[in-house]
Tab-separated table of C-alpha atoms in Angstrom:
chain	number	residue	atom	x	y	z
S	1	UNK	CA	-13.516	-3.193	-22.236
S	2	UNK	CA	-14.682	0.324	-21.363
S	3	UNK	CA	-15.743	-0.868	-17.906
S	4	UNK	CA	-12.321	-2.421	-17.289
S	5	UNK	CA	-10.596	0.788	-18.327
S	6	UNK	CA	-12.858	2.784	-16.005
S	7	UNK	CA	-12.049	0.450	-13.114
S	8	UNK	CA	-8.338	1.005	-13.791
S	9	UNK	CA	-8.736	4.769	-13.319
S	10	UNK	CA	-6.781	4.823	-9.986
S	11	UNK	CA	-3.796	3.302	-11.811
S	12	UNK	CA	-4.046	6.052	-14.439
S	13	UNK	CA	-3.813	8.653	-11.664
S	14	UNK	CA	-0.728	6.932	-10.278
S	15	UNK	CA	0.770	6.699	-13.774
S	16	UNK	CA	0.094	10.406	-14.302
S	17	UNK	CA	1.923	11.257	-11.069
S	18	UNK	CA	4.950	9.157	-12.019
S	19	UNK	CA	5.270	10.565	-15.554
S	20	UNK	CA	4.743	14.156	-14.388
S	21	UNK	CA	7.409	13.717	-11.707
S	22	UNK	CA	9.816	12.235	-14.232
S	23	UNK	CA	9.262	15.105	-16.662
S	24	UNK	CA	9.659	17.653	-13.867
S	25	UNK	CA	12.986	16.124	-12.823
S	26	UNK	CA	14.209	16.384	-16.412
S	27	UNK	CA	12.910	19.970	-16.685
S	28	UNK	CA	14.884	21.081	-13.576
S	29	UNK	CA	17.987	19.053	-14.584
S	30	UNK	CA	17.874	16.641	-11.652
S	31	UNK	CA	17.675	13.939	-14.305
S	32	UNK	CA	20.184	14.737	-17.030
S	33	UNK	CA	19.546	15.039	-20.755
S	34	UNK	CA	22.388	14.823	-23.251
S	35	UNK	CA	22.535	17.370	-26.069
S	36	UNK	CA	24.500	16.967	-29.286
S	37	UNK	CA	26.118	19.546	-31.534
S	38	UNK	CA	24.625	18.108	-34.711
S	39	UNK	CA	20.913	18.638	-35.505
S	40	UNK	CA	18.779	15.948	-33.833
S	41	UNK	CA	15.088	15.765	-34.815
S	42	UNK	CA	12.760	13.645	-32.668
S	43	UNK	CA	9.460	12.370	-34.067
S	44	UNK	CA	6.901	10.849	-31.727
S	45	UNK	CA	3.501	11.025	-30.122
S	46	UNK	CA	1.717	11.135	-26.781
S	47	UNK	CA	-0.498	8.139	-27.529
S	48	UNK	CA	0.152	4.482	-28.209
S	49	UNK	CA	0.992	3.637	-31.878
S	50	UNK	CA	-0.758	4.279	-35.147
S	51	UNK	CA	-0.219	8.028	-35.601
S	52	UNK	CA	1.901	7.773	-38.752
S	53	UNK	CA	5.459	8.056	-37.445
S	54	UNK	CA	6.945	5.953	-40.247
S	55	UNK	CA	5.540	8.073	-43.137
S	56	UNK	CA	6.650	11.214	-41.278
S	57	UNK	CA	10.209	9.930	-40.868
S	58	UNK	CA	10.247	8.975	-44.554
S	59	UNK	CA	9.041	12.454	-45.473
S	60	UNK	CA	11.981	13.952	-43.564
S	61	UNK	CA	14.402	11.547	-45.227
S	62	UNK	CA	13.188	12.592	-48.692
S	63	UNK	CA	13.387	16.245	-47.723
S	64	UNK	CA	16.939	16.147	-46.364
S	65	UNK	CA	18.871	13.197	-47.813
S	66	UNK	CA	20.101	14.883	-51.008
S	67	UNK	CA	21.701	17.738	-49.064
S	68	UNK	CA	22.844	16.097	-45.851
S	69	UNK	CA	24.309	12.880	-44.502
S	70	UNK	CA	21.313	11.359	-42.705
S	71	UNK	CA	21.136	8.761	-39.961
S	72	UNK	CA	17.901	7.338	-38.578
S	73	UNK	CA	17.967	5.929	-35.049
S	74	UNK	CA	15.203	3.716	-33.655
S	75	UNK	CA	14.978	1.373	-30.687
S	76	UNK	CA	14.045	-1.497	-33.022
S	77	UNK	CA	10.818	-2.633	-31.428
S	78	UNK	CA	10.526	-6.424	-30.839
S	79	UNK	CA	13.968	-7.126	-32.320
S	80	UNK	CA	15.936	-10.135	-31.171
S	81	UNK	CA	19.318	-8.403	-30.983
S	82	UNK	CA	20.566	-6.209	-28.141
S	83	UNK	CA	22.487	-2.946	-27.931
S	84	UNK	CA	23.641	-0.823	-30.852
S	85	UNK	CA	23.244	-2.231	-34.357
S	86	UNK	CA	24.137	-0.381	-37.555
S	87	UNK	CA	21.998	-1.958	-40.258
S	88	UNK	CA	23.580	-3.817	-43.148
S	89	UNK	CA	22.381	-6.109	-45.944
S	90	UNK	CA	22.561	-9.186	-43.724
S	91	UNK	CA	20.062	-7.947	-41.158
S	92	UNK	CA	16.481	-9.236	-41.054
S	93	UNK	CA	13.364	-7.697	-39.532
S	94	UNK	CA	13.748	-10.137	-36.629
S	95	UNK	CA	17.264	-8.775	-36.025
S	96	UNK	CA	16.523	-5.059	-36.076
S	97	UNK	CA	12.757	-4.477	-36.293
S	98	UNK	CA	10.486	-3.920	-39.279
S	99	UNK	CA	10.471	-0.123	-39.473
S	100	UNK	CA	14.287	0.337	-39.343
S	101	UNK	CA	14.695	-2.349	-42.017
S	102	UNK	CA	12.051	-0.600	-44.124
S	103	UNK	CA	14.010	2.683	-43.962
S	104	UNK	CA	17.271	0.911	-44.773
S	105	UNK	CA	15.825	-1.054	-47.712
S	106	UNK	CA	13.934	1.863	-49.188
S	107	UNK	CA	16.461	4.698	-49.243
S	108	UNK	CA	19.958	4.696	-50.715
S	109	UNK	CA	22.613	6.848	-49.144
S	110	UNK	CA	21.283	6.951	-45.585
S	111	UNK	CA	22.357	5.081	-42.463
S	112	UNK	CA	19.959	3.354	-40.086
S	113	UNK	CA	20.741	2.130	-36.585
S	114	UNK	CA	18.877	0.699	-33.609
S	115	UNK	CA	19.593	1.178	-29.919
S	116	UNK	CA	17.199	1.337	-26.969
S	117	UNK	CA	19.677	3.778	-25.400
S	118	UNK	CA	19.371	6.701	-27.790
S	119	UNK	CA	22.264	8.584	-26.156
S	120	UNK	CA	24.592	5.676	-26.800
S	121	UNK	CA	23.088	5.243	-30.275
S	122	UNK	CA	23.861	8.808	-31.342
S	123	UNK	CA	27.333	8.584	-29.801
S	124	UNK	CA	28.062	5.410	-31.772
S	125	UNK	CA	26.709	6.952	-34.976
S	126	UNK	CA	29.062	9.905	-34.512
S	127	UNK	CA	32.002	7.546	-34.007
S	128	UNK	CA	31.217	5.255	-36.924
S	129	UNK	CA	29.672	7.379	-39.687
S	130	UNK	CA	29.732	11.065	-38.607
S	131	UNK	CA	26.161	11.970	-39.693
S	132	UNK	CA	25.180	15.578	-40.283
S	133	UNK	CA	21.578	14.999	-39.063
S	134	UNK	CA	20.048	12.335	-36.816
S	135	UNK	CA	16.352	11.509	-37.033
S	136	UNK	CA	15.011	9.885	-33.864
S	137	UNK	CA	12.079	7.564	-34.521
S	138	UNK	CA	9.487	7.326	-31.713
S	139	UNK	CA	11.593	9.201	-29.166
S	140	UNK	CA	9.275	11.884	-27.817
S	141	UNK	CA	9.348	10.381	-24.300
S	142	UNK	CA	13.043	9.439	-24.449
S	143	UNK	CA	14.228	12.447	-22.487
S	144	UNK	CA	17.744	11.231	-21.793
S	145	UNK	CA	18.455	12.784	-25.182
S	146	UNK	CA	17.622	16.447	-25.608
S	147	UNK	CA	16.741	16.761	-29.275
S	148	UNK	CA	17.147	20.079	-31.000
S	149	UNK	CA	13.707	19.830	-32.586
S	150	UNK	CA	10.537	17.919	-31.629
S	151	UNK	CA	7.739	16.900	-33.991
S	152	UNK	CA	4.620	15.663	-32.190
S	153	UNK	CA	2.066	13.647	-34.158
S	154	UNK	CA	-1.601	13.316	-33.246
S	155	UNK	CA	-4.207	11.467	-35.273
S	156	UNK	CA	-7.139	13.412	-36.717
S	157	UNK	CA	-9.848	11.151	-35.282
S	158	UNK	CA	-8.004	10.539	-32.014
S	159	UNK	CA	-6.495	13.846	-30.890
S	160	UNK	CA	-4.396	13.663	-27.737
S	161	UNK	CA	-6.483	16.472	-26.267
S	162	UNK	CA	-9.465	14.082	-26.144
S	163	UNK	CA	-7.563	11.192	-24.576
S	164	UNK	CA	-6.565	10.146	-21.053
S	165	UNK	CA	-3.608	8.461	-19.364
S	166	UNK	CA	-2.894	4.754	-19.524
S	167	UNK	CA	-4.445	2.346	-18.641
S	168	UNK	CA	-7.795	4.189	-18.719
S	169	UNK	CA	-6.888	5.904	-21.988
S	170	UNK	CA	-4.005	5.622	-24.461
S	171	UNK	CA	-1.751	8.511	-23.423
S	172	UNK	CA	1.862	7.689	-22.598
S	173	UNK	CA	2.128	10.908	-20.608
S	174	UNK	CA	0.008	13.902	-19.686
S	175	UNK	CA	-1.381	16.119	-22.436
S	176	UNK	CA	0.838	18.875	-21.016
S	177	UNK	CA	3.772	17.012	-22.593
S	178	UNK	CA	2.712	18.579	-25.898
S	179	UNK	CA	4.363	21.818	-24.766
S	180	UNK	CA	7.780	20.310	-25.609
S	181	UNK	CA	6.887	20.136	-29.307
S	182	UNK	CA	8.193	22.660	-31.815
S	183	UNK	CA	5.705	21.406	-34.408
S	184	UNK	CA	2.448	19.491	-33.992
S	185	UNK	CA	1.189	17.540	-37.003
S	186	UNK	CA	-2.408	16.327	-37.163
S	187	UNK	CA	-2.038	13.136	-39.189
S	188	UNK	CA	-4.310	10.835	-41.183
S	189	UNK	CA	-6.752	13.630	-41.984
S	190	UNK	CA	-9.561	13.037	-44.490
S	191	UNK	CA	-8.805	14.064	-48.055
S	192	UNK	CA	-11.191	17.005	-47.786
S	193	UNK	CA	-10.369	19.060	-44.696
S	194	UNK	CA	-11.807	22.558	-44.651
S	195	UNK	CA	-10.007	25.601	-43.278
S	196	UNK	CA	-12.870	25.960	-40.823
S	197	UNK	CA	-12.231	22.509	-39.377
S	198	UNK	CA	-8.497	23.136	-39.266
S	199	UNK	CA	-9.139	26.278	-37.247
S	200	UNK	CA	-11.467	24.358	-34.949
S	201	UNK	CA	-8.724	21.820	-34.207
S	202	UNK	CA	-6.213	24.625	-33.716
S	203	UNK	CA	-8.438	26.154	-31.031
S	204	UNK	CA	-8.896	22.767	-29.317
S	205	UNK	CA	-5.161	22.094	-29.107
S	206	UNK	CA	-4.369	25.529	-27.612
S	207	UNK	CA	-0.747	25.535	-28.752
S	208	UNK	CA	1.777	28.027	-27.478
S	209	UNK	CA	2.737	31.006	-29.606
S	210	UNK	CA	6.093	29.455	-30.528
S	211	UNK	CA	4.525	26.210	-31.757
S	212	UNK	CA	3.378	25.584	-35.324
S	213	UNK	CA	0.479	23.372	-36.417
S	214	UNK	CA	0.343	21.349	-39.642
S	215	UNK	CA	-2.191	18.955	-41.134
S	216	UNK	CA	-1.271	15.886	-43.168
S	217	UNK	CA	-2.918	12.942	-44.871
S	218	UNK	CA	-1.851	9.510	-46.037
S	219	UNK	CA	-1.705	8.922	-49.779
S	220	UNK	CA	-1.400	5.489	-51.376
S	221	UNK	CA	0.632	4.767	-54.487
S	222	UNK	CA	-1.436	3.048	-57.162
S	223	UNK	CA	1.377	0.726	-58.243
S	224	UNK	CA	1.614	-2.453	-56.181
S	225	UNK	CA	5.198	-3.351	-55.340
S	226	UNK	CA	6.969	-6.485	-54.271
S	227	UNK	CA	6.399	-9.125	-56.936
S	228	UNK	CA	8.313	-9.056	-60.209
S	229	UNK	CA	5.099	-8.773	-62.220
S	230	UNK	CA	3.863	-5.159	-62.009
S	231	UNK	CA	0.276	-4.499	-60.999
S	232	UNK	CA	-1.801	-1.450	-60.204
S	233	UNK	CA	-4.557	-1.230	-57.653
S	234	UNK	CA	-7.098	-0.315	-60.332
S	235	UNK	CA	-6.235	-3.452	-62.284
S	236	UNK	CA	-7.079	-5.735	-59.361
S	237	UNK	CA	-10.229	-7.533	-60.391
S	238	UNK	CA	-9.505	-10.640	-58.336
S	239	UNK	CA	-10.167	-11.243	-54.654
S	240	UNK	CA	-6.949	-11.000	-52.596
S	241	UNK	CA	-5.794	-12.062	-49.157
S	242	UNK	CA	-5.008	-8.931	-47.137
S	243	UNK	CA	-2.500	-9.420	-44.303
S	244	UNK	CA	-1.871	-6.659	-41.757
S	245	UNK	CA	0.258	-6.505	-38.634
S	246	UNK	CA	-0.022	-2.795	-37.882
S	247	UNK	CA	-1.547	-0.879	-34.975
S	248	UNK	CA	-4.599	0.386	-36.807
S	249	UNK	CA	-5.433	-0.829	-40.343
S	250	UNK	CA	-8.768	1.019	-40.551
S	251	UNK	CA	-7.492	3.680	-42.988
S	252	UNK	CA	-6.190	0.985	-45.322
S	253	UNK	CA	-9.425	-1.017	-45.137
S	254	UNK	CA	-11.498	2.064	-45.919
S	255	UNK	CA	-9.242	2.944	-48.837
S	256	UNK	CA	-9.478	-0.551	-50.340
S	257	UNK	CA	-13.263	-0.468	-50.006
S	258	UNK	CA	-13.341	2.898	-51.801
S	259	UNK	CA	-11.300	1.346	-54.606
S	260	UNK	CA	-13.706	-1.630	-54.664
S	261	UNK	CA	-10.961	-4.145	-53.864
S	262	UNK	CA	-12.417	-7.459	-52.721
S	263	UNK	CA	-10.309	-8.975	-49.935
S	264	UNK	CA	-10.197	-11.523	-47.133
S	265	UNK	CA	-8.518	-9.840	-44.168
S	266	UNK	CA	-6.132	-11.673	-41.831
S	267	UNK	CA	-5.209	-9.328	-38.976
S	268	UNK	CA	-2.256	-9.659	-36.610
S	269	UNK	CA	-0.999	-7.414	-33.761
S	270	UNK	CA	1.366	-4.507	-34.447
S	271	UNK	CA	4.977	-5.559	-35.262
S	272	UNK	CA	3.919	-9.217	-35.280
S	273	UNK	CA	6.657	-11.774	-35.958
S	274	UNK	CA	5.143	-14.254	-38.393
S	275	UNK	CA	5.628	-17.849	-37.266
S	276	UNK	CA	5.709	-20.880	-39.546
S	277	UNK	CA	2.154	-21.596	-38.402
S	278	UNK	CA	1.089	-18.063	-39.386
S	279	UNK	CA	2.659	-18.460	-42.815
S	280	UNK	CA	0.915	-21.792	-43.335
S	281	UNK	CA	-2.398	-20.177	-42.352
S	282	UNK	CA	-1.871	-17.400	-44.892
S	283	UNK	CA	-0.944	-19.933	-47.574
S	284	UNK	CA	-4.112	-21.875	-46.825
S	285	UNK	CA	-6.229	-18.722	-47.226
S	286	UNK	CA	-4.292	-17.956	-50.417
S	287	UNK	CA	-4.964	-21.437	-51.841
S	288	UNK	CA	-8.689	-20.999	-51.256
S	289	UNK	CA	-8.863	-17.987	-53.546
S	290	UNK	CA	-10.767	-18.890	-56.682
S	291	UNK	CA	-8.512	-16.713	-58.816
S	292	UNK	CA	-5.631	-17.183	-61.219
S	293	UNK	CA	-2.877	-15.255	-59.428
S	294	UNK	CA	-3.809	-15.839	-55.747
S	295	UNK	CA	-2.397	-12.514	-54.580
S	296	UNK	CA	-1.435	-11.657	-51.002
S	297	UNK	CA	-1.580	-7.918	-50.375
S	298	UNK	CA	0.057	-6.379	-47.312
S	299	UNK	CA	1.464	-3.149	-45.894
S	300	UNK	CA	4.989	-1.978	-46.574
S	301	UNK	CA	5.955	-2.549	-42.938
S	302	UNK	CA	4.602	-6.096	-42.984
S	303	UNK	CA	6.270	-6.800	-46.324
S	304	UNK	CA	9.756	-6.612	-44.803
S	305	UNK	CA	8.713	-9.407	-42.396
S	306	UNK	CA	6.931	-11.526	-45.016
S	307	UNK	CA	9.332	-11.132	-47.928
S	308	UNK	CA	10.624	-14.474	-49.192
S	309	UNK	CA	8.012	-16.460	-47.248
S	310	UNK	CA	5.058	-16.126	-49.625
S	311	UNK	CA	4.534	-16.190	-53.377
S	312	UNK	CA	2.621	-13.441	-55.226
S	313	UNK	CA	3.209	-11.041	-52.341
S	314	UNK	CA	2.568	-7.342	-52.972
S	315	UNK	CA	2.429	-4.247	-50.798
S	316	UNK	CA	0.887	-0.792	-50.997
S	317	UNK	CA	3.383	2.021	-50.551
S	318	UNK	CA	2.178	5.097	-48.663
S	319	UNK	CA	3.529	8.591	-48.163
S	320	UNK	CA	2.761	11.691	-46.163
S	321	UNK	CA	1.243	14.784	-47.774
S	322	UNK	CA	0.590	18.178	-46.188
S	323	UNK	CA	-2.459	20.384	-46.746
S	324	UNK	CA	-1.317	23.585	-48.479
S	325	UNK	CA	1.657	23.687	-46.110
S	326	UNK	CA	4.336	21.689	-47.892
S	327	UNK	CA	6.652	24.656	-48.455
S	328	UNK	CA	6.100	26.036	-44.961
S	329	UNK	CA	6.969	22.704	-43.333
S	330	UNK	CA	10.058	22.219	-45.491
S	331	UNK	CA	11.162	25.775	-44.796
S	332	UNK	CA	10.777	25.286	-41.035
S	333	UNK	CA	12.851	22.104	-41.063
S	334	UNK	CA	15.626	23.583	-43.216
S	335	UNK	CA	15.684	26.657	-41.003
S	336	UNK	CA	16.403	24.447	-37.994
S	337	UNK	CA	18.983	22.268	-39.749
S	338	UNK	CA	20.879	25.215	-41.184
S	339	UNK	CA	20.859	26.964	-37.802
């Protein structure tokens, strides 16, 4: 795999040229970006998936939803519908994508929409629901919209500064694209992260003076959700079938091992649409469990695609937590929203 990526290096150089040219044309207004009068916050990354965009969006929803009318706009990755869709109770994950449906199902009082054309999506949201704030999910490279505020995520053990352009590396654009960010968040940090290591990362990233750096970690709720019978992770003495269809399940696997959860792991690609054959395969693995309850454990994102297809299905809810910077982050976001 490494050899193949090395051999593709000339394509990475070409890709770098194309993305730099595109960004330059947006910077000098040859290619036009649309701005909006309402606060628009874009959350994204420079690398391919797995940096924790969904928990970060959910953090912003919790922070802002009680004071403002919130709309979340996503492209709806791998959905079967086209164009603008404002989510309602009839939509499935196949219709609108798993992450948008997760936001819609989880939070009361917010609106969620999908549109590959974010400019059109925001315009339609303004026509139909008049939101006070729009949160753009995975829109860092979508420069046809000029967001008022950019949050760039980079994973602790895979910092963008150490990566290279596709297809040799995993960068969607040059590392110089980080200069557009107002805030950079180092995500999925270990539970114990010293100030010395934080400072070391700060020096590596070489942010501009107007940019702020934050560090966050993923925390798991102990209560398993999904099935009507409540369970906690600590009460799991039985072996379970673990089903994941996310970009990088390593953090989850490590956490379950720490909690001494015995599992059989069935792994699928990110945003995988589960076929009838997949479901039958999971049921077969479930039937082989020599336990009373025959539990299937999955991620929250996968749950919205598996719900109603399996019995004894539970998921682990996660949320974002900042290191000693919770108030500072909240203050920075409210400062932007309030103008």
